[in-house]
Amino acid sequence: MTNPTASNIHIALVHFPVYNKVGDIVTSSVTTLDVHDISRISRTYGIATFYVVTPLSTQQVLVERMMKHWLEGYGSTYNPTRKEALLVTRVKNVLDDAVTDIATRTGKRPKTVIPDAKSFPQSRDYPTIREELKNKDEQYLLVFGTGWGLEHGLVKRADFVLAPIEGLSGYNHLPVRAAVSVILDRLLAREA
Amino acid sequence: MTNPTASNIHIALVHFPVYNKVGDIVTSSVTTLDVHDISRISRTYGIATFYVVTPLSTQQVLVERMMKHWLEGYGSTYNPTRKEALLVTRVKNVLDDAVTDIATRTGKRPKTVIPDAKSFPQSRDYPTIREELKNKDEQYLLVFGTGWGLEHGLVKRADFVLAPIEGLSGYNHLPVRAAVSVILDRLLAREA
């Protein structure tokens, strides 16, 4: 089965520039588990490309080694005929490189969608973004920060800002891999 | 903030009886990361109790040590006044012990809800279960299998069976921690 519904949608997991607990701008470490989980989640929801964004070359090597193992291991034997339709994971230095990569490959500069707890002029609710993503003439890049969140200047330049996942308890510290699952499900799951 | 909407809802993560890749019934290993993630997800969605079900005493000790560290560490400093309202994690030998624990504590035997890829007479869609869970006169236990899924006899005895998370790509191998996130969001998130 090819994937007509989500092939214009890409994800970036950004490790710089992000905040740490005390508000400094830092480069967070790549968590191989996040890469592994988000790859599986992305495949499930038919994401076209998953970008791991970090400027640290040692971490880039780590991710590339891990992905190679996975794509040529389990991923390659799971269903070889579907291999080409499956996720492409790419490592990039900075978010702009992911944007450029999509523009080069598709001929279209992607619109960026970033979840953030604050309200921005370009903030939209989930049903609105869900509709927006159905526009097959556009490319979209969903951007997820690690650590304590993406640097605000980066969020300000987003085309769309999404409300974060709000729980029922006032406790909102979902692991990024859980937030990605929930957000993709809200934006891309088949209608009930 | 107390949690009026979900306090009658409990989760169990079951490590026995589950299938392994070749269809044998086995006891899967506890993954501390699953326990950690599902605790955070459960707190976010206001789950009353999170049961880790394993008959292996060494694994029970592992989980208890980990939870103690977490609850008395980060969890305890995050917001001390909310401590009592926060998640209770309990380790049980078998699923029936979790059912009994809920019945003893609440006076009500919980109805069980189990996601399974197969169709059963008691299969229901998400909107139906979402409505069902609003019944505050009942207790509910959402049961998640590890490994390659819960033993079928156990699923057959469920009060309700939920369709699994279906992606868009024909690829459905979500990590259990991702499946739990998505299912709780579908069943319990605030209305948009």
Short mmCIF file of C-alpha atoms in Angstrom, two decimals:
data_model
loop_
_atom_site.label_atom_id
_atom_site.label_comp_id
_atom_site.label_asym_id
_atom_site.label_seq_id
_atom_site.Cartn_x
_atom_site.Cartn_y
_atom_site.Cartn_z
CA MET A 1 0.00 0.00 0.00
CA THR A 2 1.41 3.36 -0.88
CA ASN A 3 0.66 6.25 1.32
CA PRO A 4 -1.35 8.94 -0.39
CA THR A 5 -2.49 10.70 2.75
CA ALA A 6 0.70 11.71 4.48
CA SER A 7 3.54 11.70 2.00
CA ASN A 8 3.83 15.50 2.03
CA ILE A 9 4.43 15.52 5.77
CA HIS A 10 7.86 15.48 7.41
CA ILE A 11 9.07 15.52 11.00
CA ALA A 12 12.11 17.10 12.61
CA LEU A 13 13.41 16.27 16.08
CA VAL A 14 15.57 19.21 17.07
CA HIS A 15 18.46 19.04 19.59
CA PHE A 16 19.68 22.62 19.06
CA PRO A 17 18.72 25.36 19.85
CA VAL A 18 16.71 24.16 22.87
CA TYR A 19 16.42 25.27 26.48
CA ASN A 20 17.69 23.36 29.45
CA LYS A 21 15.96 23.32 32.80
CA VAL A 22 17.31 26.72 33.88
CA GLY A 23 16.63 28.46 30.56
CA ASP A 24 20.06 28.36 28.91
CA ILE A 25 20.17 27.58 25.21
CA VAL A 26 21.94 24.26 24.80
CA THR A 27 22.42 21.29 22.50
CA SER A 28 20.61 18.31 24.00
CA SER A 29 21.95 14.79 23.56
CA VAL A 30 20.42 12.51 21.01
CA THR A 31 18.47 9.73 22.71
CA THR A 32 18.68 6.67 20.47
CA LEU A 33 15.43 5.46 21.92
CA ASP A 34 13.66 8.63 20.79
CA VAL A 35 15.00 8.12 17.29
CA HIS A 36 13.95 4.49 17.30
CA ASP A 37 10.45 5.16 18.69
CA ILE A 38 9.77 8.17 16.51
CA SER A 39 10.86 6.18 13.46
CA ARG A 40 8.30 3.51 14.26
CA ILE A 41 5.62 6.08 15.02
CA SER A 42 6.43 7.97 11.82
CA ARG A 43 6.16 4.80 9.77
CA THR A 44 2.82 4.02 11.33
CA TYR A 45 1.43 7.41 10.36
CA GLY A 46 3.08 7.49 6.94
CA ILE A 47 5.49 10.38 7.51
CA ALA A 48 7.67 11.02 4.45
CA THR A 49 10.92 12.02 6.15
CA PHE A 50 12.14 12.04 9.73
CA TYR A 51 14.96 14.54 10.30
CA VAL A 52 17.19 14.24 13.33
CA VAL A 53 18.66 17.70 13.81
CA THR A 54 21.91 18.07 15.73
CA PRO A 55 25.06 20.04 14.97
CA LEU A 56 27.28 17.60 16.91
CA SER A 57 29.13 15.35 14.49
CA THR A 58 29.69 12.53 17.01
CA GLN A 59 25.94 12.36 17.56
CA GLN A 60 25.29 12.44 13.85
CA VAL A 61 27.51 9.41 13.43
CA LEU A 62 25.69 7.65 16.25
CA VAL A 63 22.29 8.18 14.64
CA GLU A 64 23.49 7.14 11.22
CA ARG A 65 24.99 3.93 12.55
CA MET A 66 21.81 3.13 14.45
CA MET A 67 19.53 3.82 11.51
CA LYS A 68 21.64 1.78 9.17
CA HIS A 69 21.40 -1.17 11.50
CA TRP A 70 17.69 -0.77 11.84
CA LEU A 71 16.84 -0.16 8.22
CA GLU A 72 19.03 -2.96 7.02
CA GLY A 73 18.01 -5.21 9.89
CA TYR A 74 14.44 -5.43 11.06
CA GLY A 75 13.10 -2.80 8.72
CA SER A 76 14.54 -4.48 5.69
CA THR A 77 13.15 -7.93 6.47
CA TYR A 78 9.75 -6.79 7.71
CA ASN A 79 8.47 -6.19 4.24
CA PRO A 80 11.07 -5.75 1.49
CA THR A 81 8.49 -4.79 -1.15
CA ARG A 82 7.39 -1.83 0.89
CA LYS A 83 10.92 -0.71 1.59
CA GLU A 84 10.93 2.23 -0.78
CA ALA A 85 7.66 3.57 0.59
CA LEU A 86 9.00 3.42 4.13
CA LEU A 87 10.51 6.11 6.21
CA VAL A 88 13.62 7.96 5.21
CA THR A 89 15.61 9.20 8.17
CA ARG A 90 18.13 11.95 7.59
CA VAL A 91 20.51 13.71 9.90
CA LYS A 92 20.89 17.48 9.56
CA ASN A 93 22.98 20.14 11.28
CA VAL A 94 20.24 22.71 11.73
CA LEU A 95 16.53 23.00 11.07
CA ASP A 96 17.08 25.19 8.01
CA ASP A 97 18.98 22.33 6.39
CA ALA A 98 15.91 20.11 6.74
CA VAL A 99 13.75 22.84 5.20
CA THR A 100 16.19 23.18 2.30
CA ASP A 101 16.33 19.42 1.83
CA ILE A 102 12.55 19.21 1.48
CA ALA A 103 12.50 22.20 -0.88
CA THR A 104 15.21 20.65 -3.04
CA ARG A 105 13.55 17.24 -3.21
CA THR A 106 9.96 18.38 -3.71
CA GLY A 107 10.31 21.78 -5.30
CA LYS A 108 8.32 23.29 -2.47
CA ARG A 109 9.49 25.04 0.65
CA PRO A 110 7.67 23.33 3.55
CA LYS A 111 5.39 25.15 5.93
CA THR A 112 6.52 24.58 9.50
CA VAL A 113 4.21 23.49 12.32
CA ILE A 114 5.57 23.72 15.87
CA PRO A 115 3.83 22.72 19.11
CA ASP A 116 4.40 25.31 21.83
CA ALA A 117 2.77 26.03 25.15
CA LYS A 118 2.61 29.77 24.47
CA SER A 119 0.06 31.50 22.29
CA PHE A 120 1.30 33.10 19.04
CA PRO A 121 -0.48 35.01 16.26
CA GLN A 122 -0.09 31.91 14.12
CA SER A 123 -1.47 29.52 16.77
CA ARG A 124 -4.10 27.12 15.45
CA ASP A 125 -6.15 24.30 16.96
CA TYR A 126 -5.82 20.66 15.96
CA PRO A 127 -8.85 20.44 13.62
CA THR A 128 -7.54 23.46 11.68
CA ILE A 129 -4.08 21.99 11.21
CA ARG A 130 -5.59 18.60 10.40
CA GLU A 131 -7.46 20.24 7.53
CA GLU A 132 -4.41 22.24 6.48
CA LEU A 133 -2.29 19.09 6.16
CA LYS A 134 -4.70 17.66 3.62
CA ASN A 135 -3.48 20.19 1.07
CA LYS A 136 -1.39 18.00 -1.21
CA ASP A 137 0.03 21.01 -3.03
CA GLU A 138 2.04 21.90 0.07
CA GLN A 139 4.82 20.27 2.04
CA TYR A 140 4.70 20.39 5.84
CA LEU A 141 7.41 20.02 8.45
CA LEU A 142 6.33 19.24 12.02
CA VAL A 143 9.07 20.38 14.37
CA PHE A 144 9.57 18.89 17.83
CA GLY A 145 12.02 20.24 20.36
CA THR A 146 13.88 18.15 22.92
CA GLY A 147 15.16 19.24 26.34
CA TRP A 148 12.92 21.94 27.82
CA GLY A 149 11.64 23.17 24.47
CA LEU A 150 12.68 24.92 21.28
CA GLU A 151 14.31 28.34 21.41
CA HIS A 152 11.53 30.93 21.11
CA GLY A 153 12.92 32.76 18.09
CA LEU A 154 12.57 29.56 16.14
CA VAL A 155 8.96 29.11 17.23
CA LYS A 156 8.18 32.71 16.26
CA ARG A 157 9.18 31.99 12.67
CA ALA A 158 6.87 28.94 12.41
CA ASP A 159 4.05 29.08 9.87
CA PHE A 160 1.72 27.47 12.41
CA VAL A 161 1.93 26.93 16.14
CA LEU A 162 -0.01 24.09 17.73
CA ALA A 163 -1.26 23.96 21.30
CA PRO A 164 0.69 21.41 23.32
CA ILE A 165 -0.93 18.22 24.55
CA GLU A 166 -2.96 19.14 27.56
CA GLY A 167 -3.73 16.36 29.97
CA LEU A 168 -6.50 16.22 32.50
CA SER A 169 -4.44 16.52 35.60
CA GLY A 170 -2.46 19.72 35.29
CA TYR A 171 0.61 17.52 34.88
CA ASN A 172 2.06 17.98 31.41
CA HIS A 173 5.43 16.34 31.15
CA LEU A 174 5.02 13.87 28.36
CA PRO A 175 8.20 12.35 26.95
CA VAL A 176 8.78 13.76 23.45
CA ARG A 177 8.17 10.31 21.95
CA ALA A 178 4.72 10.24 23.59
CA ALA A 179 3.92 13.79 22.47
CA VAL A 180 4.86 12.90 18.89
CA SER A 181 2.54 9.86 18.98
CA VAL A 182 -0.40 11.82 20.26
CA ILE A 183 0.09 14.76 17.91
CA LEU A 184 0.43 12.55 14.82
CA ASP A 185 -2.65 10.62 15.85
CA ARG A 186 -4.67 13.81 16.29
CA LEU A 187 -3.50 15.25 12.98
CA LEU A 188 -3.32 12.17 10.78
CA ALA A 189 -5.34 9.22 12.10
CA ARG A 190 -8.11 7.92 9.91
CA GLU A 191 -11.51 9.36 10.75
CA ALA A 192 -13.36 7.17 13.25
CA MET B 1 -6.46 20.51 40.73
CA THR B 2 -8.08 17.21 41.52
CA ASN B 3 -9.01 14.98 38.73
CA PRO B 4 -12.74 14.39 38.46
CA THR B 5 -12.72 13.11 34.91
CA ALA B 6 -10.51 10.06 35.06
CA SER B 7 -10.19 8.93 38.64
CA ASN B 8 -12.22 5.78 37.97
CA ILE B 9 -9.78 4.65 35.28
CA HIS B 10 -6.82 2.36 35.85
CA ILE B 11 -4.14 0.89 33.61
CA ALA B 12 -2.38 -2.45 33.67
CA LEU B 13 0.80 -3.26 31.75
CA VAL B 14 0.91 -7.04 31.54
CA HIS B 15 4.09 -9.10 31.13
CA PHE B 16 2.46 -12.53 31.52
CA PRO B 17 0.72 -14.26 29.80
CA VAL B 18 1.87 -12.76 26.49
CA TYR B 19 3.04 -14.19 23.19
CA ASN B 20 6.57 -14.04 21.89
CA LYS B 21 7.40 -13.66 18.22
CA VAL B 22 6.82 -17.33 17.41
CA GLY B 23 3.55 -17.63 19.35
CA ASP B 24 4.74 -19.23 22.59
CA ILE B 25 3.22 -17.94 25.81
CA VAL B 26 5.97 -16.30 27.80
CA THR B 27 6.75 -13.78 30.52
CA SER B 28 8.26 -10.70 28.93
CA SER B 29 10.86 -8.63 30.74
CA VAL B 30 9.87 -5.43 32.41
CA THR B 31 11.29 -2.46 30.53
CA THR B 32 11.97 0.27 33.09
CA LEU B 33 11.54 2.84 30.36
CA ASP B 34 8.00 1.62 29.66
CA VAL B 35 7.17 1.94 33.33
CA HIS B 36 8.68 5.39 33.48
CA ASP B 37 6.98 6.65 30.30
CA ILE B 38 3.61 5.12 31.07
CA SER B 39 3.74 6.65 34.55
CA ARG B 40 4.23 10.08 33.04
CA ILE B 41 1.55 9.51 30.42
CA SER B 42 -0.84 8.18 33.06
CA ARG B 43 -0.30 11.24 35.21
CA THR B 44 -0.94 13.49 32.28
CA TYR B 45 -4.29 11.86 31.59
CA GLY B 46 -5.27 11.51 35.22
CA ILE B 47 -5.21 7.72 35.51
CA ALA B 48 -5.98 6.55 39.06
CA THR B 49 -3.68 3.53 39.28
CA PHE B 50 -1.00 2.07 37.06
CA TYR B 51 -0.47 -1.66 37.63
CA VAL B 52 2.71 -3.33 36.47
CA VAL B 53 1.82 -7.01 36.19
CA THR B 54 4.60 -9.58 36.36
CA PRO B 55 4.88 -12.81 38.32
CA LEU B 56 8.69 -12.58 38.49
CA SER B 57 9.78 -11.41 41.93
CA THR B 58 13.14 -10.05 40.76
CA GLN B 59 11.33 -7.83 38.28
CA GLN B 60 8.84 -6.75 40.89
CA VAL B 61 11.69 -5.59 43.09
CA LEU B 62 13.21 -3.70 40.15
CA VAL B 63 9.99 -1.81 39.47
CA GLU B 64 9.41 -0.99 43.10
CA ARG B 65 12.91 0.38 43.50
CA MET B 66 12.56 2.47 40.36
CA MET B 67 9.16 3.87 41.31
CA LYS B 68 10.32 4.73 44.80
CA HIS B 69 13.20 6.73 43.38
CA TRP B 70 10.93 8.50 40.94
CA LEU B 71 8.05 9.23 43.27
CA GLU B 72 10.29 10.43 46.06
CA GLY B 73 12.60 12.25 43.65
CA TYR B 74 11.24 14.30 40.79
CA GLY B 75 7.60 13.45 41.42
CA SER B 76 7.78 14.54 45.00
CA THR B 77 9.43 17.89 44.30
CA TYR B 78 7.39 18.77 41.22
CA ASN B 79 4.39 19.75 43.26
CA PRO B 80 4.22 18.41 46.80
CA THR B 81 0.66 19.60 47.37
CA ARG B 82 -0.58 17.50 44.52
CA LYS B 83 1.29 14.44 45.63
CA GLU B 84 -1.71 12.56 46.96
CA ALA B 85 -3.69 13.16 43.82
CA LEU B 86 -0.90 11.76 41.69
CA LEU B 87 -0.52 8.35 40.24
CA VAL B 88 -0.31 5.27 42.38
CA THR B 89 1.83 2.59 40.80
CA ARG B 90 1.42 -0.94 42.10
CA VAL B 91 3.08 -4.17 41.18
CA LYS B 92 0.91 -7.27 40.90
CA ASN B 93 1.55 -10.93 40.12
CA VAL B 94 -1.33 -11.44 37.72
CA LEU B 95 -4.07 -9.35 36.16
CA ASP B 96 -6.73 -10.78 38.48
CA ASP B 97 -4.82 -9.33 41.43
CA ALA B 98 -5.15 -5.85 39.89
CA VAL B 99 -8.87 -6.42 39.40
CA THR B 100 -9.22 -7.53 43.01
CA ASP B 101 -7.20 -4.57 44.23
CA ILE B 102 -9.52 -2.12 42.48
CA ALA B 103 -12.59 -3.96 43.74
CA THR B 104 -11.28 -3.88 47.31
CA ARG B 105 -10.36 -0.21 47.21
CA THR B 106 -13.43 1.10 45.41
CA GLY B 107 -16.11 -1.47 46.21
CA LYS B 108 -16.61 -2.02 42.51
CA ARG B 109 -15.18 -4.72 40.27
CA PRO B 110 -13.67 -2.90 37.27
CA LYS B 111 -14.77 -3.48 33.71
CA THR B 112 -11.79 -4.41 31.57
CA VAL B 113 -10.96 -2.78 28.24
CA ILE B 114 -8.33 -4.48 26.07
CA PRO B 115 -6.98 -3.34 22.69
CA ASP B 116 -6.68 -6.26 20.29
CA ALA B 117 -6.23 -6.54 16.55
CA LYS B 118 -8.89 -9.26 16.26
CA SER B 119 -12.61 -8.67 16.28
CA PHE B 120 -14.61 -10.00 19.25
CA PRO B 121 -18.32 -9.89 20.13
CA GLN B 122 -17.45 -7.25 22.71
CA SER B 123 -15.41 -5.10 20.29
CA ARG B 124 -16.30 -1.40 20.39
CA ASP B 125 -15.03 1.69 18.61
CA TYR B 126 -13.25 4.58 20.33
CA PRO B 127 -16.21 6.98 20.59
CA THR B 128 -18.27 4.26 22.28
CA ILE B 129 -15.61 3.48 24.87
CA ARG B 130 -14.97 7.18 25.37
CA GLU B 131 -18.63 7.58 26.32
CA GLU B 132 -18.58 4.44 28.45
CA LEU B 133 -15.64 5.71 30.52
CA LYS B 134 -17.62 8.79 31.53
CA ASN B 135 -19.80 6.60 33.75
CA LYS B 136 -18.51 7.56 37.18
CA ASP B 137 -20.46 4.74 38.83
CA GLU B 138 -18.10 2.22 37.27
CA GLN B 139 -14.39 1.47 37.55
CA TYR B 140 -12.44 0.67 34.38
CA LEU B 141 -9.17 -1.14 33.84
CA LEU B 142 -7.38 -0.62 30.51
CA VAL B 143 -5.13 -3.61 29.90
CA PHE B 144 -2.04 -3.42 27.68
CA GLY B 145 0.01 -6.44 26.71
CA THR B 146 3.75 -6.41 26.10
CA GLY B 147 5.75 -8.68 23.81
CA TRP B 148 3.65 -9.80 20.86
CA GLY B 149 0.33 -9.33 22.59
CA LEU B 150 -1.84 -10.68 25.39
CA GLU B 151 -2.81 -14.33 25.50
CA HIS B 152 -6.13 -14.68 23.69
CA GLY B 153 -8.05 -16.33 26.53
CA LEU B 154 -7.45 -13.21 28.54
CA VAL B 155 -8.73 -10.97 25.77
CA LYS B 156 -11.86 -13.13 25.38
CA ARG B 157 -12.80 -12.43 28.99
CA ALA B 158 -12.53 -8.64 28.53
CA ASP B 159 -15.69 -6.60 29.00
CA PHE B 160 -14.73 -4.47 26.00
CA VAL B 161 -12.22 -4.93 23.19
CA LEU B 162 -10.82 -1.87 21.41
CA ALA B 163 -9.51 -1.76 17.86
CA PRO B 164 -5.74 -1.33 17.83
CA ILE B 165 -4.17 1.88 16.60
CA GLU B 166 -4.25 1.74 12.86
CA GLY B 167 -1.75 3.89 11.05
CA LEU B 168 -1.94 5.09 7.51
CA SER B 169 0.83 3.04 6.09
CA GLY B 170 -0.06 -0.57 6.77
CA TYR B 171 2.81 -0.54 9.26
CA ASN B 172 1.51 -1.08 12.77
CA HIS B 173 4.33 -1.73 15.16
CA LEU B 174 4.00 1.02 17.70
CA PRO B 175 6.01 0.64 20.89
CA VAL B 176 3.58 -0.09 23.75
CA ARG B 177 4.41 3.29 25.34
CA ALA B 178 3.32 5.03 22.12
CA ALA B 179 0.14 2.94 21.87
CA VAL B 180 -0.76 3.81 25.45
CA SER B 181 -0.29 7.54 24.72
CA VAL B 182 -2.49 7.47 21.67
CA ILE B 183 -5.21 5.35 23.24
CA LEU B 184 -5.42 7.51 26.37
CA ASP B 185 -5.55 10.62 24.23
CA ARG B 186 -8.37 9.20 22.13
CA LEU B 187 -10.35 8.07 25.13
CA LEU B 188 -9.66 10.81 27.65
CA ALA B 189 -8.39 14.05 26.08
CA ARG B 190 -10.48 17.14 26.59
CA GLU B 191 -12.86 17.83 23.75
CA ALA B 192 -11.26 20.11 21.15
#
